[in-house]
Coordinates of C-alpha atoms and ligand atoms in Angstrom, one line a residue:
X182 CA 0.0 0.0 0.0
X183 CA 1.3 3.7 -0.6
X184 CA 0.2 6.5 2.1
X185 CA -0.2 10.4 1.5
X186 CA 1.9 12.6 3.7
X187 CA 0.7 16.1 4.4
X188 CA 3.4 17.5 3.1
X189 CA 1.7 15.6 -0.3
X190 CA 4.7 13.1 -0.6
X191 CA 3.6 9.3 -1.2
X192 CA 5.3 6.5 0.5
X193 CA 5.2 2.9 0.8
X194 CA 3.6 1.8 4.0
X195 CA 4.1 -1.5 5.7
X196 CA 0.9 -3.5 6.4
X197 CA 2.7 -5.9 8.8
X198 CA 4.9 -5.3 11.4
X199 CA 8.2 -7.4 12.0
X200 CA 8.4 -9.5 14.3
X201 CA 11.4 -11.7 13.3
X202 CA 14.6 -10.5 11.6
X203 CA 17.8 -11.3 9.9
X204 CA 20.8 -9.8 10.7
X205 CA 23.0 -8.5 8.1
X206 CA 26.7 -6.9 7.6
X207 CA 27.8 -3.6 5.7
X208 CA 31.9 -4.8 5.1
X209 CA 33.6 -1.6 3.7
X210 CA 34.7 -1.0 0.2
X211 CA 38.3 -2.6 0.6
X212 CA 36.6 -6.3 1.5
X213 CA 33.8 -5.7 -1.0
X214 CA 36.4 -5.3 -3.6
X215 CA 38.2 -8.5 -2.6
X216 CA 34.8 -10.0 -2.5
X217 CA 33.7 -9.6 -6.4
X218 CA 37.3 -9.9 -7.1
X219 CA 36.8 -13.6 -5.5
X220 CA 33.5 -13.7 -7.3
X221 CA 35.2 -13.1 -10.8
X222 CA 32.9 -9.6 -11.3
X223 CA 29.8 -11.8 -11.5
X224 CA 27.4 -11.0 -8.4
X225 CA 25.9 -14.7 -8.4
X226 CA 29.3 -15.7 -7.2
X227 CA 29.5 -13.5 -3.8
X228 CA 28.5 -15.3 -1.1
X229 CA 25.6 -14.1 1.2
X230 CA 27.3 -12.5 3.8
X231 CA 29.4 -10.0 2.1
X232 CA 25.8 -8.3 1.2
X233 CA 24.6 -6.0 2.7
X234 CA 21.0 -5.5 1.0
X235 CA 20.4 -8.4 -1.2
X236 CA 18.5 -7.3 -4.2
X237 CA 19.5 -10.0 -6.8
X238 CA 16.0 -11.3 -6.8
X239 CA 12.6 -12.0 -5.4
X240 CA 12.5 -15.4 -5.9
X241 CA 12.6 -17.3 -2.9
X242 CA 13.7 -15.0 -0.5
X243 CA 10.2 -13.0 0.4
X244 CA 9.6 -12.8 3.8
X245 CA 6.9 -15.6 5.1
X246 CA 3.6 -14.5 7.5
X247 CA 2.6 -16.2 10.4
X248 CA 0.4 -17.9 8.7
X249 CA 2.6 -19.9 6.1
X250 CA 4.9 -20.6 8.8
X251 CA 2.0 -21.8 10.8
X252 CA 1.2 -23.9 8.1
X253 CA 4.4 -25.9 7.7
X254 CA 3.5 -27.3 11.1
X255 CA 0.5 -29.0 9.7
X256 CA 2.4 -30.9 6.7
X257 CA 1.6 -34.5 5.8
X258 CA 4.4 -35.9 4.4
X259 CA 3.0 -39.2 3.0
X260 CA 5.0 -40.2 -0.3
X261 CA 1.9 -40.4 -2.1
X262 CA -1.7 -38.8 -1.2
X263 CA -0.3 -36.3 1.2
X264 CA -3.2 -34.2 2.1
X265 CA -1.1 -31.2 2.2
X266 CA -1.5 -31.6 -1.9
X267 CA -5.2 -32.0 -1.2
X268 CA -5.1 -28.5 0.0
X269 CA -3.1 -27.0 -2.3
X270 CA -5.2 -28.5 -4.6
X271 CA -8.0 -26.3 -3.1
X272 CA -6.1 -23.0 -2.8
X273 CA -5.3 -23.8 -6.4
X274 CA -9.2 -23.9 -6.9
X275 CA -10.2 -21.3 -5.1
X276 CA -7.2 -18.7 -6.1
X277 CA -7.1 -20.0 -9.9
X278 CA -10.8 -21.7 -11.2
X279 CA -8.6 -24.3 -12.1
X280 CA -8.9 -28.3 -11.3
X281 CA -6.0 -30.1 -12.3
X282 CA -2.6 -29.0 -10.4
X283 CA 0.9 -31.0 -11.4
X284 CA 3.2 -29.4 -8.3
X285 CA 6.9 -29.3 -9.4
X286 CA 10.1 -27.9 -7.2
X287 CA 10.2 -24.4 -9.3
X288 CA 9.2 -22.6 -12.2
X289 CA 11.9 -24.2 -14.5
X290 CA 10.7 -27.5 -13.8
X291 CA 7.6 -26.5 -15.2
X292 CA 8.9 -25.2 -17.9
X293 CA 10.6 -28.2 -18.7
X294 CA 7.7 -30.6 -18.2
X295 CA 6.1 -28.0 -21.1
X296 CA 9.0 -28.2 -23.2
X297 CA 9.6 -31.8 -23.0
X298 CA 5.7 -32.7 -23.7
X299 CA 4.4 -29.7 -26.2
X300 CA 8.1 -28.6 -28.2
X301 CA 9.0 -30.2 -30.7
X302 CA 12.0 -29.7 -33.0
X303 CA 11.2 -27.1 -35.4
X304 CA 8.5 -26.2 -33.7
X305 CA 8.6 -22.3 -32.2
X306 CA 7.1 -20.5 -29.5
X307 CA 5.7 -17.2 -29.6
X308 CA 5.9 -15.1 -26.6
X309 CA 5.4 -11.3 -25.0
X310 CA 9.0 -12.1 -24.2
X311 CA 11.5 -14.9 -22.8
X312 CA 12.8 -15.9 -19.5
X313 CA 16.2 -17.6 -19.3
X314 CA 14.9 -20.6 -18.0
X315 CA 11.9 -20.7 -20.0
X316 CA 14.5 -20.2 -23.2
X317 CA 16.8 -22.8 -21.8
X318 CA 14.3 -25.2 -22.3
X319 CA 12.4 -24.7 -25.4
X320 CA 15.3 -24.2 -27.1
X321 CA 16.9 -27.7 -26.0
X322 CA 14.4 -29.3 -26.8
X323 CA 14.8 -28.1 -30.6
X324 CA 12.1 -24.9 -30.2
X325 CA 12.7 -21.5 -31.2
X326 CA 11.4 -18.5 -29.2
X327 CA 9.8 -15.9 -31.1
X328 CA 9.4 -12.5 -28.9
X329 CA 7.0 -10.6 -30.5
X330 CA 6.4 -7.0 -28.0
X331 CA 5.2 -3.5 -29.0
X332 CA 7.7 -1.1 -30.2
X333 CA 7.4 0.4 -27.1
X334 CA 8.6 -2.5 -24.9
X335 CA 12.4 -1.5 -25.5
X336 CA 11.6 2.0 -24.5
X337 CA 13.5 2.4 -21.1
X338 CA 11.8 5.7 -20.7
X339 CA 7.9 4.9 -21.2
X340 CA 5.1 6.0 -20.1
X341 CA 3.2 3.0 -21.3
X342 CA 1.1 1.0 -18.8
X343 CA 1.5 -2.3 -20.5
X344 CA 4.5 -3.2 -21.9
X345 CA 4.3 -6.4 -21.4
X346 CA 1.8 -6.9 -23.8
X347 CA 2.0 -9.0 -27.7
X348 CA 2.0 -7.5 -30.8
X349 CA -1.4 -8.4 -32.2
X350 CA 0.1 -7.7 -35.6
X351 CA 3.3 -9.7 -35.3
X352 CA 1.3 -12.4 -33.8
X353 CA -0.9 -13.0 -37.0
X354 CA 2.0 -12.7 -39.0
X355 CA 4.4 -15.1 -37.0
X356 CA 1.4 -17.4 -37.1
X357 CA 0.9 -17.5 -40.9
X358 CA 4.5 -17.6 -41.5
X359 CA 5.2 -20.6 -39.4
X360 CA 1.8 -22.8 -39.5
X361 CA -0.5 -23.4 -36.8
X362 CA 1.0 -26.7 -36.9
X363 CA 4.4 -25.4 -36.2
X364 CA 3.5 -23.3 -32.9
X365 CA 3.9 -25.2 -29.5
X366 CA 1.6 -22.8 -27.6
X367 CA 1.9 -19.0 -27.3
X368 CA 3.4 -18.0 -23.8
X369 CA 2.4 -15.2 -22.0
X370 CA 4.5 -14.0 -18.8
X371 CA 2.6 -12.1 -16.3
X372 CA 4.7 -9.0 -15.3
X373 CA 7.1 -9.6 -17.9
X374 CA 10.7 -10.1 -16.5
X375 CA 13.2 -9.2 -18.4
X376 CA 11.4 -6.2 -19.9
X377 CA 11.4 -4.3 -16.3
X378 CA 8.6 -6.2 -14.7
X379 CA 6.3 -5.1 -17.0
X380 CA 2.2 -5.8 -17.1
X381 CA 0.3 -7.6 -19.8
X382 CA -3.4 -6.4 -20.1
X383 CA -6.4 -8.5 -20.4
X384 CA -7.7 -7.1 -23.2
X385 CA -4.4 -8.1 -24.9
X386 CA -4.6 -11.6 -23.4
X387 CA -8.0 -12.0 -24.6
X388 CA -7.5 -10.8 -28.2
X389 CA -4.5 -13.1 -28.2
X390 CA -7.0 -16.1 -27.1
X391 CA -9.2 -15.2 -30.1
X392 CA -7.1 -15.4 -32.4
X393 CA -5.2 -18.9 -32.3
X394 CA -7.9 -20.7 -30.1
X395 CA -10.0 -21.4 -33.8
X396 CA -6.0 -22.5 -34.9
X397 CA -6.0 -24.9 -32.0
X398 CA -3.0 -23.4 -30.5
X399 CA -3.5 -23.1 -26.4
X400 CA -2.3 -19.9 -24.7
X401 CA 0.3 -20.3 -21.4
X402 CA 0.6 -17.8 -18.7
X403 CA 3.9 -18.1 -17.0
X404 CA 2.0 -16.8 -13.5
X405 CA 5.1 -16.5 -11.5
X406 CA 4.3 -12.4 -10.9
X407 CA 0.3 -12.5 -11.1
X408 CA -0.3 -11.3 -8.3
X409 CA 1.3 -7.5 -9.4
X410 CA 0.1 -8.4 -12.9
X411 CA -3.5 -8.3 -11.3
X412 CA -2.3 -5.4 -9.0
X413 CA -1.7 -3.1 -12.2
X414 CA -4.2 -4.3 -14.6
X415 CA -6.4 -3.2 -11.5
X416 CA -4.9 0.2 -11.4
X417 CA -4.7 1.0 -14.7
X418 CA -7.2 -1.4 -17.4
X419 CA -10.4 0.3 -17.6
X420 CA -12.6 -1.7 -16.2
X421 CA -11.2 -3.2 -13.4
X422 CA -11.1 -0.1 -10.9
X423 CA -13.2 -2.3 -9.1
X424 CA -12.5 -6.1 -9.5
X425 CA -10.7 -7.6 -7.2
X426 CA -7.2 -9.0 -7.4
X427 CA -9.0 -12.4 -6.9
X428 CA -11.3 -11.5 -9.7
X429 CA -9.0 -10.6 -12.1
X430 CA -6.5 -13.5 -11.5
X431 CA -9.8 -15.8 -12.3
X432 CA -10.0 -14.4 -14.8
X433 CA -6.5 -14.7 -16.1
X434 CA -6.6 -18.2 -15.4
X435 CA -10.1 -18.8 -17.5
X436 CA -8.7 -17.1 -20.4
X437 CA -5.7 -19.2 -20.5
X438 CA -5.4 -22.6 -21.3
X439 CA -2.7 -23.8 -18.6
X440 CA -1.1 -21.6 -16.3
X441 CA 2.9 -22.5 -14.5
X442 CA 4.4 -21.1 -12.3
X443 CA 7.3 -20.4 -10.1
X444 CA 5.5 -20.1 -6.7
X445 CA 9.5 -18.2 -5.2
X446 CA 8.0 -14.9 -6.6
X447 CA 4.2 -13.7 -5.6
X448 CA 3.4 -17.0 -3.7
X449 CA 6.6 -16.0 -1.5
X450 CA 7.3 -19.7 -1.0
X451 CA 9.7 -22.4 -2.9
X452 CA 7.8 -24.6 -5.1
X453 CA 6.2 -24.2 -8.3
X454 CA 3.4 -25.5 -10.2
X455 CA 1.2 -26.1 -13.4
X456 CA -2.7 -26.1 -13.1
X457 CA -5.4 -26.2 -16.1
X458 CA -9.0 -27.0 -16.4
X459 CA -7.8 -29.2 -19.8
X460 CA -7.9 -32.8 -19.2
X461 CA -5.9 -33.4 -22.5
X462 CA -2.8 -31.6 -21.6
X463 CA -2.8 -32.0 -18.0
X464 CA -3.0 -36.1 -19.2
X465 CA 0.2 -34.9 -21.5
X466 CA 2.0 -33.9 -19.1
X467 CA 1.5 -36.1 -16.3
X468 CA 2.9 -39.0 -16.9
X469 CA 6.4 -37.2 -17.1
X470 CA 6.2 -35.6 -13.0
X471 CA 7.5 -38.4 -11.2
X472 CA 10.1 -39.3 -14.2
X473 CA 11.7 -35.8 -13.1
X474 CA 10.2 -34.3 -10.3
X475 CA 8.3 -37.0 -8.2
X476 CA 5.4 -38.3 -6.9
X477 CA 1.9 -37.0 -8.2
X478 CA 1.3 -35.5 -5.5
X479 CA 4.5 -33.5 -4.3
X480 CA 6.6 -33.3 -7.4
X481 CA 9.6 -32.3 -5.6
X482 CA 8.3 -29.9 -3.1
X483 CA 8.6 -30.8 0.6
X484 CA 5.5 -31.2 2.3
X485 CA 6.1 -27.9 4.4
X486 CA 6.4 -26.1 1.0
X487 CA 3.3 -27.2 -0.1
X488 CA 1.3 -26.0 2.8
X489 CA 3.0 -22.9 2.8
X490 CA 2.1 -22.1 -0.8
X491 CA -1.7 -23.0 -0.3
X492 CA -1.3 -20.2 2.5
X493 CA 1.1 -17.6 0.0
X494 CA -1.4 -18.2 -3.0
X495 CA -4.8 -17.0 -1.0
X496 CA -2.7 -14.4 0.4
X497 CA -1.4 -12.9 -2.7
X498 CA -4.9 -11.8 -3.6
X499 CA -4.9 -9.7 -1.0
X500 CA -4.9 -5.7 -1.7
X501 CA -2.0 -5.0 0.3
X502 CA 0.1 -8.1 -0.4
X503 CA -0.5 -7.7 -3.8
X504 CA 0.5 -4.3 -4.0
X505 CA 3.9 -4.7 -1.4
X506 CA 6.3 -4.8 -3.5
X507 CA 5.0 -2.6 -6.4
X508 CA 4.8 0.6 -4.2
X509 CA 7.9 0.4 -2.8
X510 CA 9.1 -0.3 -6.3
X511 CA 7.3 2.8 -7.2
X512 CA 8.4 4.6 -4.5
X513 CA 12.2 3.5 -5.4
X514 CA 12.1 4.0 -8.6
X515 CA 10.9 7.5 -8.5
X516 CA 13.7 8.9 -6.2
X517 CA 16.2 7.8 -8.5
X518 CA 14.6 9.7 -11.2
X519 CA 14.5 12.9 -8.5
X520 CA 18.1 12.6 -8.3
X521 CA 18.5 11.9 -12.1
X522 CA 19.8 7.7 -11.9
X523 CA 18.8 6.2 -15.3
X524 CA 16.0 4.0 -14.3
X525 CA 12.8 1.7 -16.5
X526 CA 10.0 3.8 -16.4
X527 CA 6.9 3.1 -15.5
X528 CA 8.0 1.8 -12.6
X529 CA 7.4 -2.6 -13.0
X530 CA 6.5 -5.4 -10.3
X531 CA 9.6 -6.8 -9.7
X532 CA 12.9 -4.5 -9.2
X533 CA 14.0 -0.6 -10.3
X534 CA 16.1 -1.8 -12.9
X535 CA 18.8 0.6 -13.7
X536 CA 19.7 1.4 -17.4
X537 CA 23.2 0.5 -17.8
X538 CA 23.4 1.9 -21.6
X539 CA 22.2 5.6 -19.9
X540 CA 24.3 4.9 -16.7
X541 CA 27.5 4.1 -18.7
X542 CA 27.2 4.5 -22.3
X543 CA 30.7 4.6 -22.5
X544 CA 30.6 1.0 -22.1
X545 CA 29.9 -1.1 -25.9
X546 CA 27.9 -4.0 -25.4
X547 CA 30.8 -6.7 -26.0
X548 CA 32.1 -5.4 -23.0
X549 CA 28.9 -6.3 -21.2
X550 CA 27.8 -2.6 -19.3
X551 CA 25.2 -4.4 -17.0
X552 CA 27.4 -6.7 -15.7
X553 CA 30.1 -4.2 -15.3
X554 CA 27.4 -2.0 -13.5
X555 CA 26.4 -4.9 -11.0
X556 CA 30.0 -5.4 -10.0
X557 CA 30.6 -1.4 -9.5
X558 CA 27.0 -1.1 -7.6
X559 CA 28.8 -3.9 -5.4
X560 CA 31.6 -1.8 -4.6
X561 CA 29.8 1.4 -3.9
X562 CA 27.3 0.4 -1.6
X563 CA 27.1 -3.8 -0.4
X564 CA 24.2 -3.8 -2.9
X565 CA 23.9 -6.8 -4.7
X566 CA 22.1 -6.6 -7.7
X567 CA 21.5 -9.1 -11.2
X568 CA 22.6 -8.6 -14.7
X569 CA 19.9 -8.8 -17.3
X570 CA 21.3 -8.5 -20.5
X571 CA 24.0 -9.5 -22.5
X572 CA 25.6 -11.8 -19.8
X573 CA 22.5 -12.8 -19.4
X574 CA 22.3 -14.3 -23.2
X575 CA 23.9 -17.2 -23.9
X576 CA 25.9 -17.4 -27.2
X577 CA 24.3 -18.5 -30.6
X578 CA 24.1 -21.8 -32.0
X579 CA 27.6 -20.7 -34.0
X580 CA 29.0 -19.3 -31.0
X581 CA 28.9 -15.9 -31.0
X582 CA 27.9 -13.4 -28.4
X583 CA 24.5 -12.4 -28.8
X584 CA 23.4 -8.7 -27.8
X585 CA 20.5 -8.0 -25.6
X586 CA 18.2 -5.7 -26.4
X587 CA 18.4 -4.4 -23.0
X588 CA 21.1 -4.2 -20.8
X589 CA 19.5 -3.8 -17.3
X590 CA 20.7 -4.4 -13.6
X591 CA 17.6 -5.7 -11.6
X592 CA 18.0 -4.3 -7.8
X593 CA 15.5 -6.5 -6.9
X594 CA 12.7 -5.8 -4.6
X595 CA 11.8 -9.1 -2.6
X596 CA 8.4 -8.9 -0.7
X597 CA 8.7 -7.1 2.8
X598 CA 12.1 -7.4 3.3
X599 CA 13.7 -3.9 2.9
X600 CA 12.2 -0.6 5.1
X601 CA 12.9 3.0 3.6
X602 CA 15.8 3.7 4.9
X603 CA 17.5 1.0 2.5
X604 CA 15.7 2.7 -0.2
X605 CA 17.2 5.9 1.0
X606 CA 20.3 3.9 1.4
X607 CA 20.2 2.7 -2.1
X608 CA 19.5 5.8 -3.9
X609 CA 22.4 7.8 -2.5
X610 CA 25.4 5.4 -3.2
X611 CA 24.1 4.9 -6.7
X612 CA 24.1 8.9 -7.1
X613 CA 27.5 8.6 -6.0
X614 CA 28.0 6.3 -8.2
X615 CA 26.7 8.0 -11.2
X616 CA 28.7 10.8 -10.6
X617 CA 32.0 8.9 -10.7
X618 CA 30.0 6.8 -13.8
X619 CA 33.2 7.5 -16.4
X620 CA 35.7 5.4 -13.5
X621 CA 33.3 2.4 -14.0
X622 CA 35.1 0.2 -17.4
X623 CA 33.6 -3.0 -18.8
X624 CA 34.2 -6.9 -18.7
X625 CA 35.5 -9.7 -20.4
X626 CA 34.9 -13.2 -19.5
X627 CA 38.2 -15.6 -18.6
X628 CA 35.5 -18.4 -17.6
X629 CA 32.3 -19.0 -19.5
X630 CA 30.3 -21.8 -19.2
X631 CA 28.0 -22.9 -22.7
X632 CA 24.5 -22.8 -20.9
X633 CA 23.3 -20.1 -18.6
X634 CA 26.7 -18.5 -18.4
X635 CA 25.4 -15.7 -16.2
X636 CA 25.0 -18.0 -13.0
X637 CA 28.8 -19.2 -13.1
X638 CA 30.8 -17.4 -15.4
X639 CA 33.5 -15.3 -14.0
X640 CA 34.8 -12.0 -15.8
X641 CA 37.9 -9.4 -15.0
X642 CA 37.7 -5.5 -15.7
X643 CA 39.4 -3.9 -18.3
X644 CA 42.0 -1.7 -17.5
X645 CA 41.6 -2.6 -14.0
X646 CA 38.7 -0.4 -12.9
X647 CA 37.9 -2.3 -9.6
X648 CA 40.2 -1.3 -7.2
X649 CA 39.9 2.6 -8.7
X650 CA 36.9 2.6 -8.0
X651 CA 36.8 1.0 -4.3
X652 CA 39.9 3.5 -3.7
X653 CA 37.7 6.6 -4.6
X654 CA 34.9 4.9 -2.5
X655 CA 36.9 5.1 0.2
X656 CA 38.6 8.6 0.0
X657 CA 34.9 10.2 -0.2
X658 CA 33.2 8.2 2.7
X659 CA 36.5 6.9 4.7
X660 CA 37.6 3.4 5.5
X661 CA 34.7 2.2 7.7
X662 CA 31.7 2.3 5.1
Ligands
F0G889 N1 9.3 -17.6 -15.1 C1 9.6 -16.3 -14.6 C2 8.8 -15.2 -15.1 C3 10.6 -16.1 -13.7 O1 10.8 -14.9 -13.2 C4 11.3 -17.3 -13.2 C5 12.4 -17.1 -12.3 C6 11.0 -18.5 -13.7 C7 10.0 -18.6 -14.6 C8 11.8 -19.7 -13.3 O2 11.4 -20.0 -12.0 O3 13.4 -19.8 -10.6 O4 11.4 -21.0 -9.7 O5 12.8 -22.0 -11.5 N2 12.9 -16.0 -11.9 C9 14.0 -15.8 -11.0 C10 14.4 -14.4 -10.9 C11 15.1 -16.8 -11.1 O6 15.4 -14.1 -10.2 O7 13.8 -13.6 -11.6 P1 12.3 -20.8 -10.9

């Protein structure tokens, strides 16, 4: 939820107060710099408690309620028939409209299940746009992704309120080009990743269903954000001023065909899972669960998790959970722009991503600017954020680098974890650190591994900007911060 001060400033305001906390550590510069110097420039690599504020995701590292926790206590962990399934089977129902639920340990294991069931080789996949994972897999399985956004998804500086949305147009064209026959499924992703966290709207996702639903293609929402998804189609679809986030995630779920998702992100558990009202493809699918994931009913969740994500998945209808993170993403977002960081506008559901290309467009692409940014964020303030772009991309089937079309570092906002004052925190070491911008240099990799590079890889500065920059860290805020 935001609040109105009387001095007219909006803020994010906490509905919950905490009543169990983590303690973390702000090392100064000199050991951050040995840190990502350990870490070979690549922020997956640090280890958790050199961070001070850990912002390289939302997935799995939301803070629980009461509730959930309450819930693990409950768990039946039978190998097969657990009735914890049984009730997440009933969230599922009541949260969703849908019947049949395949639980699997994460998103990606969804996406796999999808891939190795409905892709075939040749075959391609139209989507608002892709997710690593979700690429990963189609692609290994012989698929090709097609991405087919507006022209106004790439615009870091937008104003538009759904970015996440298809091309209608490219849509009909991609279709007749490749043959219904050809298309696995058309994917949409709620609060679209790697574009900034950005909404689809439901008139899109219904004009989508009428067009290939009389092809007999099935449309997929990727539902790991659906809760903000619902949040901002709420604020800003006409229509749905006054639905509820209940209503309008119904009603997501009843204009797709199948629904997955990653249940780390608005469920603010670990699990995953895929749910439809279609017998055929949920009898598609089934059969390969306990190949990969296990038993029917717990695919690779524990018990606990399970009871914990019927819990999270009512509770992400709620106004106020639904809304958490995107107003103190809002609120983030906006006092970077105040003090003139190059940030995605509108503000998404997921992180303020900072433009690396405005931030350091001294920086060419083959030299990777985002991840060159994540390292130097690292140094200047314990901040550890996640590359999303060029790193990101793996390299082409002939081996060459691929260039993103956006090269973004995600300062993740995981659900009521972080108070203003981190905000406040936030925003002044990367003003800092956009005003000694021209110290930062780029990357280049001396370890890259051929799938997924950005989780292990390790890269080295050129021209040795590191230590430079942790020096003139230290000289303006002394030796302690
Ligand atoms: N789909 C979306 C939209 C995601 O954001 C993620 C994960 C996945 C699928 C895969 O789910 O991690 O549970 O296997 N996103 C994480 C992130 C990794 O940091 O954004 P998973």
């Amino acid at each position: 939820m935001s609040i109105l001060l009387s001095n007219g400033t909006e803020i994010p305001i906490e509905m919950h107060k905490i009543r169990i906390v983590q303690k973390v550590r702000l090392s100064p510069a000199r050991e951050r710099l040995q840190a990502i110097e350990e870490a070979g420039y690549n922020t997956f690599l640090l280890r958790s408690r050199d961070i001070f504020l850990d912002m390289l995701t939302d997935s799995g590292t939301n803070a629980m309620t009461d509730f959930q926790q309450a819930a693990m206590m409950h768990a039946d962990d039978a190998y097969a028939g657990s009735e914890s399934f049984y009730r997440l089977k009933d969230a599922v129902s009541e949260v969703f409209g849908l019947e049949y639920i395949l639980p699997v340990h994460q998103g990606r294991a969804a996406e796999h299940l999808l891939a190795k069931t409905f892709v075939k080789p040749g075959h391609v996949v139209p989507m608002n746009y892709h997710f690593t994972t979700t690429r990963a897999h189609f692609e290994l399985c012989g698929g090709t992704v097609l991405e087919l956004y507006t022209d106004e998804a790439l615009n870091t500086q937008s104003t538009a309120l759904f970015k996440g949305n298809i091309d209608l147009d490219r849509l009909r064209e991609a279709l007749e080009k490749h043959g219904a026959q050809n298309v696995s499924f058309v994917r949409m992703e709620a609060t679209t990743n790697l574009l900034g966290g950005q909404p689809f709207s439901l008139a899109n996702l219904k004009a989508i269903k009428a067009m290939i639903e009389p092809l007999g293609i099935f449309l997929v929402v990727d539902g790991s954000l659906i809760s903000e998804n619902a949040h901002f189609i709420r604020q800003r679809e006409s229509g749905y001023e006054n639905a509820s986030i209940k209503d309008i995630i119904r009603e997501i779920a009843a204009v797709a065909d199948l629904v997955y998702l990653s249940g780390r992100k608005s469920c603010s558990v670990r699990g995953g899972m895929i749910a439809t009202n279609r017998k055929d493809l949920y009898e598609a699918i089934r059969p390969w669960l306990p190949v990969y994931e296990g038993f029917f009913t717990y695919g690779g969740m524990s018990s606990r998790e399970i009871e914990a994500m019927a819990v999270g998945m009512r509770e992400m209808t709620e106004p106020d959970v639904a809304s958490s993170a995107a107003d103190a993403i809002k609120y983030f977002v906006n006092r970077c722009i105040e003090e003139g960081i190059p940030v995605v506008t509108p503000p998404g559901g997921l992180a303020c991503h900072l433009d690396a290309m405005r931030f350091i467009p001294h920086i060419p692409q083959t030299q990777y600017p985002a991840g060159a940014l994540g390292a130097a964020v690292y140094i200047a303030s314990g901040i550890r954020g996640m590359e999303r772009g060029s790193v990101s991309m793996d390299r082409d089937r002939e081996g060459n680098d691929v260039p993103s079309d956006l090269e973004l570092l995600r300062l993740a906002v995981p659900r009521r974890i972080f108070t203003m004052s981190h905000y406040e925190y936030a925003v002044d070491r990367l003003k800092w650190l956009y005003a000694h911008r021209d110290m930062v240099g780029g990357l280049e990799f001396f370890e890259e591994p051929p799938v997924l590079r950005f989780f292990a890889g390790r890269m080295q500065p050129l021209g040795g900007w590191g230590p430079a920059l942790a020096k003139k860290f230290e000289e303006d805020f002394g030796p302690a911060c």
